[in-house]
PDB file of C-alpha atoms in Angstrom:
ATOM      1  CA  UNK C   1     -55.906  81.938 -26.411  1.00  0.00           C
ATOM      2  CA  UNK C   2     -56.483  82.589 -22.700  1.00  0.00           C
ATOM      3  CA  UNK C   3     -57.600  86.149 -23.461  1.00  0.00           C
ATOM      4  CA  UNK C   4     -60.101  84.935 -26.036  1.00  0.00           C
ATOM      5  CA  UNK C   5     -61.528  82.350 -23.634  1.00  0.00           C
ATOM      6  CA  UNK C   6     -61.708  84.962 -20.867  1.00  0.00           C
ATOM      7  CA  UNK C   7     -63.627  87.329 -23.156  1.00  0.00           C
ATOM      8  CA  UNK C   8     -65.980  84.496 -24.115  1.00  0.00           C
ATOM      9  CA  UNK C   9     -66.497  83.674 -20.449  1.00  0.00           C
ATOM     10  CA  UNK C  10     -67.318  87.276 -19.528  1.00  0.00           C
ATOM     11  CA  UNK C  11     -69.681  87.542 -22.499  1.00  0.00           C
ATOM     12  CA  UNK C  12     -71.377  84.257 -21.614  1.00  0.00           C
ATOM     13  CA  UNK C  13     -71.916  85.250 -18.010  1.00  0.00           C
ATOM     14  CA  UNK C  14     -73.185  88.719 -18.857  1.00  0.00           C
ATOM     15  CA  UNK C  15     -75.589  87.397 -21.500  1.00  0.00           C
ATOM     16  CA  UNK C  16     -76.940  84.559 -19.378  1.00  0.00           C
ATOM     17  CA  UNK C  17     -76.657  86.009 -15.894  1.00  0.00           C
ATOM     18  CA  UNK C  18     -80.317  86.857 -15.679  1.00  0.00           C
ATOM     19  CA  UNK C  19     -82.814  84.078 -15.979  1.00  0.00           C
ATOM     20  CA  UNK C  20     -85.977  84.558 -17.929  1.00  0.00           C
ATOM     21  CA  UNK C  21     -88.595  85.643 -15.409  1.00  0.00           C
ATOM     22  CA  UNK C  22     -91.842  84.898 -17.218  1.00  0.00           C
ATOM     23  CA  UNK C  23     -93.075  82.324 -19.678  1.00  0.00           C
ATOM     24  CA  UNK C  24     -96.182  82.669 -21.809  1.00  0.00           C
ATOM     25  CA  UNK C  25     -96.601  78.946 -22.440  1.00  0.00           C
ATOM     26  CA  UNK C  26     -95.560  75.604 -21.027  1.00  0.00           C
ATOM     27  CA  UNK C  27     -93.677  74.912 -24.255  1.00  0.00           C
ATOM     28  CA  UNK C  28     -91.662  78.097 -23.790  1.00  0.00           C
ATOM     29  CA  UNK C  29     -90.902  77.055 -20.190  1.00  0.00           C
ATOM     30  CA  UNK C  30     -89.783  73.590 -21.293  1.00  0.00           C
ATOM     31  CA  UNK C  31     -87.728  74.963 -24.176  1.00  0.00           C
ATOM     32  CA  UNK C  32     -85.893  77.368 -21.887  1.00  0.00           C
ATOM     33  CA  UNK C  33     -84.805  74.446 -19.692  1.00  0.00           C
ATOM     34  CA  UNK C  34     -83.753  72.476 -22.780  1.00  0.00           C
ATOM     35  CA  UNK C  35     -81.617  75.421 -23.976  1.00  0.00           C
ATOM     36  CA  UNK C  36     -79.880  75.487 -20.592  1.00  0.00           C
ATOM     37  CA  UNK C  37     -79.290  71.745 -20.930  1.00  0.00           C
ATOM     38  CA  UNK C  38     -77.851  72.252 -24.417  1.00  0.00           C
ATOM     39  CA  UNK C  39     -75.462  74.869 -23.010  1.00  0.00           C
ATOM     40  CA  UNK C  40     -74.189  72.369 -20.448  1.00  0.00           C
ATOM     41  CA  UNK C  41     -73.887  69.628 -23.078  1.00  0.00           C
ATOM     42  CA  UNK C  42     -71.851  71.935 -25.300  1.00  0.00           C
ATOM     43  CA  UNK C  43     -69.574  72.805 -22.371  1.00  0.00           C
ATOM     44  CA  UNK C  44     -69.000  69.116 -21.591  1.00  0.00           C
ATOM     45  CA  UNK C  45     -68.380  68.205 -25.234  1.00  0.00           C
ATOM     46  CA  UNK C  46     -65.992  71.127 -25.667  1.00  0.00           C
ATOM     47  CA  UNK C  47     -63.969  70.131 -22.626  1.00  0.00           C
ATOM     48  CA  UNK C  48     -63.836  66.410 -23.374  1.00  0.00           C
ATOM     49  CA  UNK C  49     -63.269  66.977 -27.089  1.00  0.00           C
ATOM     50  CA  UNK C  50     -60.241  69.176 -26.496  1.00  0.00           C
ATOM     51  CA  UNK C  51     -58.234  67.266 -23.900  1.00  0.00           C
ATOM     52  CA  UNK C  52     -55.510  66.826 -26.516  1.00  0.00           C
ATOM     53  CA  UNK C  53     -54.699  70.559 -26.444  1.00  0.00           C
ATOM     54  CA  UNK C  54     -52.140  72.170 -24.150  1.00  0.00           C
ATOM     55  CA  UNK C  55     -52.805  72.232 -20.415  1.00  0.00           C
ATOM     56  CA  UNK C  56     -53.497  75.970 -20.156  1.00  0.00           C
ATOM     57  CA  UNK C  57     -56.115  75.827 -22.906  1.00  0.00           C
ATOM     58  CA  UNK C  58     -57.820  72.741 -21.457  1.00  0.00           C
ATOM     59  CA  UNK C  59     -57.970  74.338 -18.006  1.00  0.00           C
ATOM     60  CA  UNK C  60     -59.455  77.443 -19.629  1.00  0.00           C
ATOM     61  CA  UNK C  61     -62.112  75.218 -21.264  1.00  0.00           C
ATOM     62  CA  UNK C  62     -62.677  73.586 -17.892  1.00  0.00           C
ATOM     63  CA  UNK C  63     -63.207  76.964 -16.195  1.00  0.00           C
ATOM     64  CA  UNK C  64     -65.472  78.123 -19.016  1.00  0.00           C
ATOM     65  CA  UNK C  65     -67.466  74.873 -18.798  1.00  0.00           C
ATOM     66  CA  UNK C  66     -67.816  75.140 -15.040  1.00  0.00           C
ATOM     67  CA  UNK C  67     -68.960  78.763 -15.314  1.00  0.00           C
ATOM     68  CA  UNK C  68     -71.430  77.876 -18.081  1.00  0.00           C
ATOM     69  CA  UNK C  69     -72.837  75.051 -15.983  1.00  0.00           C
ATOM     70  CA  UNK C  70     -73.163  77.257 -12.904  1.00  0.00           C
ATOM     71  CA  UNK C  71     -74.922  79.985 -14.903  1.00  0.00           C
ATOM     72  CA  UNK C  72     -77.332  77.445 -16.410  1.00  0.00           C
ATOM     73  CA  UNK C  73     -78.053  76.020 -12.950  1.00  0.00           C
ATOM     74  CA  UNK C  74     -78.653  79.512 -11.588  1.00  0.00           C
ATOM     75  CA  UNK C  75     -80.932  80.330 -14.519  1.00  0.00           C
ATOM     76  CA  UNK C  76     -83.043  77.299 -13.625  1.00  0.00           C
ATOM     77  CA  UNK C  77     -82.967  78.204  -9.919  1.00  0.00           C
ATOM     78  CA  UNK C  78     -84.227  81.714 -10.702  1.00  0.00           C
ATOM     79  CA  UNK C  79     -87.092  80.560 -12.908  1.00  0.00           C
ATOM     80  CA  UNK C  80     -90.588  80.998 -11.530  1.00  0.00           C
ATOM     81  CA  UNK C  81     -92.780  77.980 -10.961  1.00  0.00           C
ATOM     82  CA  UNK C  82     -95.139  77.336 -13.861  1.00  0.00           C
ATOM     83  CA  UNK C  83     -98.842  77.613 -12.974  1.00  0.00           C
ATOM     84  CA  UNK C  84     -98.027  77.058  -9.303  1.00  0.00           C
ATOM     85  CA  UNK C  85     -96.240  73.770  -9.952  1.00  0.00           C
ATOM     86  CA  UNK C  86     -92.595  73.282  -9.147  1.00  0.00           C
ATOM     87  CA  UNK C  87     -91.901  69.582  -9.731  1.00  0.00           C
ATOM     88  CA  UNK C  88     -90.419  70.098 -13.230  1.00  0.00           C
ATOM     89  CA  UNK C  89     -88.285  73.023 -12.102  1.00  0.00           C
ATOM     90  CA  UNK C  90     -87.133  71.047  -9.046  1.00  0.00           C
ATOM     91  CA  UNK C  91     -86.194  67.979 -11.102  1.00  0.00           C
ATOM     92  CA  UNK C  92     -84.343  70.264 -13.506  1.00  0.00           C
ATOM     93  CA  UNK C  93     -82.533  71.985 -10.680  1.00  0.00           C
ATOM     94  CA  UNK C  94     -81.411  68.642  -9.232  1.00  0.00           C
ATOM     95  CA  UNK C  95     -80.048  67.625 -12.641  1.00  0.00           C
ATOM     96  CA  UNK C  96     -78.243  70.930 -13.130  1.00  0.00           C
ATOM     97  CA  UNK C  97     -76.760  70.794  -9.626  1.00  0.00           C
ATOM     98  CA  UNK C  98     -75.484  67.343 -10.535  1.00  0.00           C
ATOM     99  CA  UNK C  99     -73.813  68.855 -13.622  1.00  0.00           C
ATOM    100  CA  UNK C 100     -72.113  71.497 -11.452  1.00  0.00           C
ATOM    101  CA  UNK C 101     -70.969  68.806  -9.024  1.00  0.00           C
ATOM    102  CA  UNK C 102     -69.530  66.695 -11.858  1.00  0.00           C
ATOM    103  CA  UNK C 103     -67.599  69.663 -13.221  1.00  0.00           C
ATOM    104  CA  UNK C 104     -66.358  70.540  -9.751  1.00  0.00           C
ATOM    105  CA  UNK C 105     -65.164  67.039  -8.843  1.00  0.00           C
ATOM    106  CA  UNK C 106     -65.039  64.391 -11.582  1.00  0.00           C
ATOM    107  CA  UNK C 107     -64.157  66.507 -14.612  1.00  0.00           C
ATOM    108  CA  UNK C 108     -61.511  68.337 -12.605  1.00  0.00           C
ATOM    109  CA  UNK C 109     -60.077  64.954 -11.634  1.00  0.00           C
ATOM    110  CA  UNK C 110     -60.104  63.771 -15.265  1.00  0.00           C
ATOM    111  CA  UNK C 111     -58.220  66.856 -16.454  1.00  0.00           C
ATOM    112  CA  UNK C 112     -55.760  66.536 -13.580  1.00  0.00           C
ATOM    113  CA  UNK C 113     -55.060  62.887 -14.448  1.00  0.00           C
ATOM    114  CA  UNK C 114     -54.751  63.678 -18.144  1.00  0.00           C
ATOM    115  CA  UNK C 115     -51.985  66.219 -17.488  1.00  0.00           C
ATOM    116  CA  UNK C 116     -50.285  64.366 -14.624  1.00  0.00           C
ATOM    117  CA  UNK C 117     -46.711  63.824 -15.817  1.00  0.00           C
ATOM    118  CA  UNK C 118     -46.254  61.132 -13.162  1.00  0.00           C
ATOM    119  CA  UNK C 119     -48.878  58.877 -14.734  1.00  0.00           C
ATOM    120  CA  UNK C 120     -47.749  57.082 -17.903  1.00  0.00           C
ATOM    121  CA  UNK C 121     -50.072  57.792 -20.821  1.00  0.00           C
ATOM    122  CA  UNK C 122     -51.114  54.141 -21.123  1.00  0.00           C
ATOM    123  CA  UNK C 123     -52.306  54.200 -17.479  1.00  0.00           C
ATOM    124  CA  UNK C 124     -54.328  57.396 -17.776  1.00  0.00           C
ATOM    125  CA  UNK C 125     -57.361  55.695 -19.309  1.00  0.00           C
ATOM    126  CA  UNK C 126     -57.230  53.054 -16.573  1.00  0.00           C
ATOM    127  CA  UNK C 127     -57.537  55.884 -14.035  1.00  0.00           C
ATOM    128  CA  UNK C 128     -60.151  57.892 -15.986  1.00  0.00           C
ATOM    129  CA  UNK C 129     -62.541  55.112 -17.051  1.00  0.00           C
ATOM    130  CA  UNK C 130     -63.773  54.364 -13.499  1.00  0.00           C
ATOM    131  CA  UNK C 131     -64.490  58.082 -13.093  1.00  0.00           C
ATOM    132  CA  UNK C 132     -66.583  58.052 -16.272  1.00  0.00           C
ATOM    133  CA  UNK C 133     -68.398  54.961 -14.964  1.00  0.00           C
ATOM    134  CA  UNK C 134     -69.259  56.794 -11.731  1.00  0.00           C
ATOM    135  CA  UNK C 135     -70.478  59.808 -13.712  1.00  0.00           C
ATOM    136  CA  UNK C 136     -72.748  57.643 -15.864  1.00  0.00           C
ATOM    137  CA  UNK C 137     -74.152  55.730 -12.884  1.00  0.00           C
ATOM    138  CA  UNK C 138     -74.946  58.897 -10.934  1.00  0.00           C
ATOM    139  CA  UNK C 139     -76.396  60.673 -13.940  1.00  0.00           C
ATOM    140  CA  UNK C 140     -78.873  57.906 -14.695  1.00  0.00           C
ATOM    141  CA  UNK C 141     -80.957  58.684 -11.580  1.00  0.00           C
ATOM    142  CA  UNK C 142     -81.086  62.405 -12.317  1.00  0.00           C
ATOM    143  CA  UNK C 143     -81.858  61.828 -16.017  1.00  0.00           C
ATOM    144  CA  UNK C 144     -84.721  59.475 -15.147  1.00  0.00           C
ATOM    145  CA  UNK C 145     -86.233  61.917 -12.634  1.00  0.00           C
ATOM    146  CA  UNK C 146     -85.882  64.767 -15.119  1.00  0.00           C
ATOM    147  CA  UNK C 147     -87.423  62.765 -17.977  1.00  0.00           C
ATOM    148  CA  UNK C 148     -90.393  61.696 -15.824  1.00  0.00           C
ATOM    149  CA  UNK C 149     -91.018  65.249 -14.623  1.00  0.00           C
ATOM    150  CA  UNK C 150     -90.661  66.633 -18.140  1.00  0.00           C
ATOM    151  CA  UNK C 151     -93.108  64.074 -19.544  1.00  0.00           C
ATOM    152  CA  UNK C 152     -95.592  64.750 -16.742  1.00  0.00           C
ATOM    153  CA  UNK C 153     -95.248  68.494 -17.372  1.00  0.00           C
ATOM    154  CA  UNK C 154     -95.860  68.010 -21.094  1.00  0.00           C
ATOM    155  CA  UNK C 155     -98.873  65.773 -20.496  1.00  0.00           C
ATOM    156  CA  UNK C 156    -100.448  68.126 -17.947  1.00  0.00           C
ATOM    157  CA  UNK C 157     -99.910  71.086 -20.259  1.00  0.00           C
ATOM    158  CA  UNK C 158    -101.122  69.348 -23.416  1.00  0.00           C
ATOM    159  CA  UNK C 159     -98.007  69.327 -25.549  1.00  0.00           C
ATOM    160  CA  UNK C 160     -95.926  66.564 -27.014  1.00  0.00           C
ATOM    161  CA  UNK C 161     -92.216  66.231 -26.420  1.00  0.00           C
ATOM    162  CA  UNK C 162     -90.228  65.812 -29.599  1.00  0.00           C
ATOM    163  CA  UNK C 163     -87.094  63.756 -29.090  1.00  0.00           C
ATOM    164  CA  UNK C 164     -84.337  64.487 -31.637  1.00  0.00           C
ATOM    165  CA  UNK C 165     -83.293  61.470 -33.696  1.00  0.00           C
ATOM    166  CA  UNK C 166     -79.734  61.636 -32.336  1.00  0.00           C
ATOM    167  CA  UNK C 167     -81.048  61.118 -28.797  1.00  0.00           C
ATOM    168  CA  UNK C 168     -83.340  58.281 -29.836  1.00  0.00           C
ATOM    169  CA  UNK C 169     -80.449  56.434 -31.488  1.00  0.00           C
ATOM    170  CA  UNK C 170     -78.227  56.447 -28.370  1.00  0.00           C
TER     171      UNK C 170
END
């Protein structure tokens, strides 16, 4: 399993290591950022959805998720400004740096607690829930800034953002 995850990690990094350097339209620019966000969301869901597996596999998912998040952040960082404006890119970069920070600190702490043999299983959620609360509180600010910048970008570039139904329902 470790070998498969390592191969996936190498493939992911080699495929995504270079950010797209030009964008023909504002929609293409926006969509590229959204794809990077989807990559991070998949990494988070994969990690959190597989905590019940063995420790080595979960840590491999953690490392893969961290690498995915770092690559997505770097892809955003390496994007050009769009029509000499950087506010949307900057808001995106702040959000993606937040994702890297969460993987580096909070998610690492969650995985560590989950596999800590000195913490009874019934106490693990008591230790993890405050971490999830901190994550949610911090993320709100970055999400709001990102959403405002994205909406402003869409308005200034004459396109409409389409919010998937699953996001609207949350």
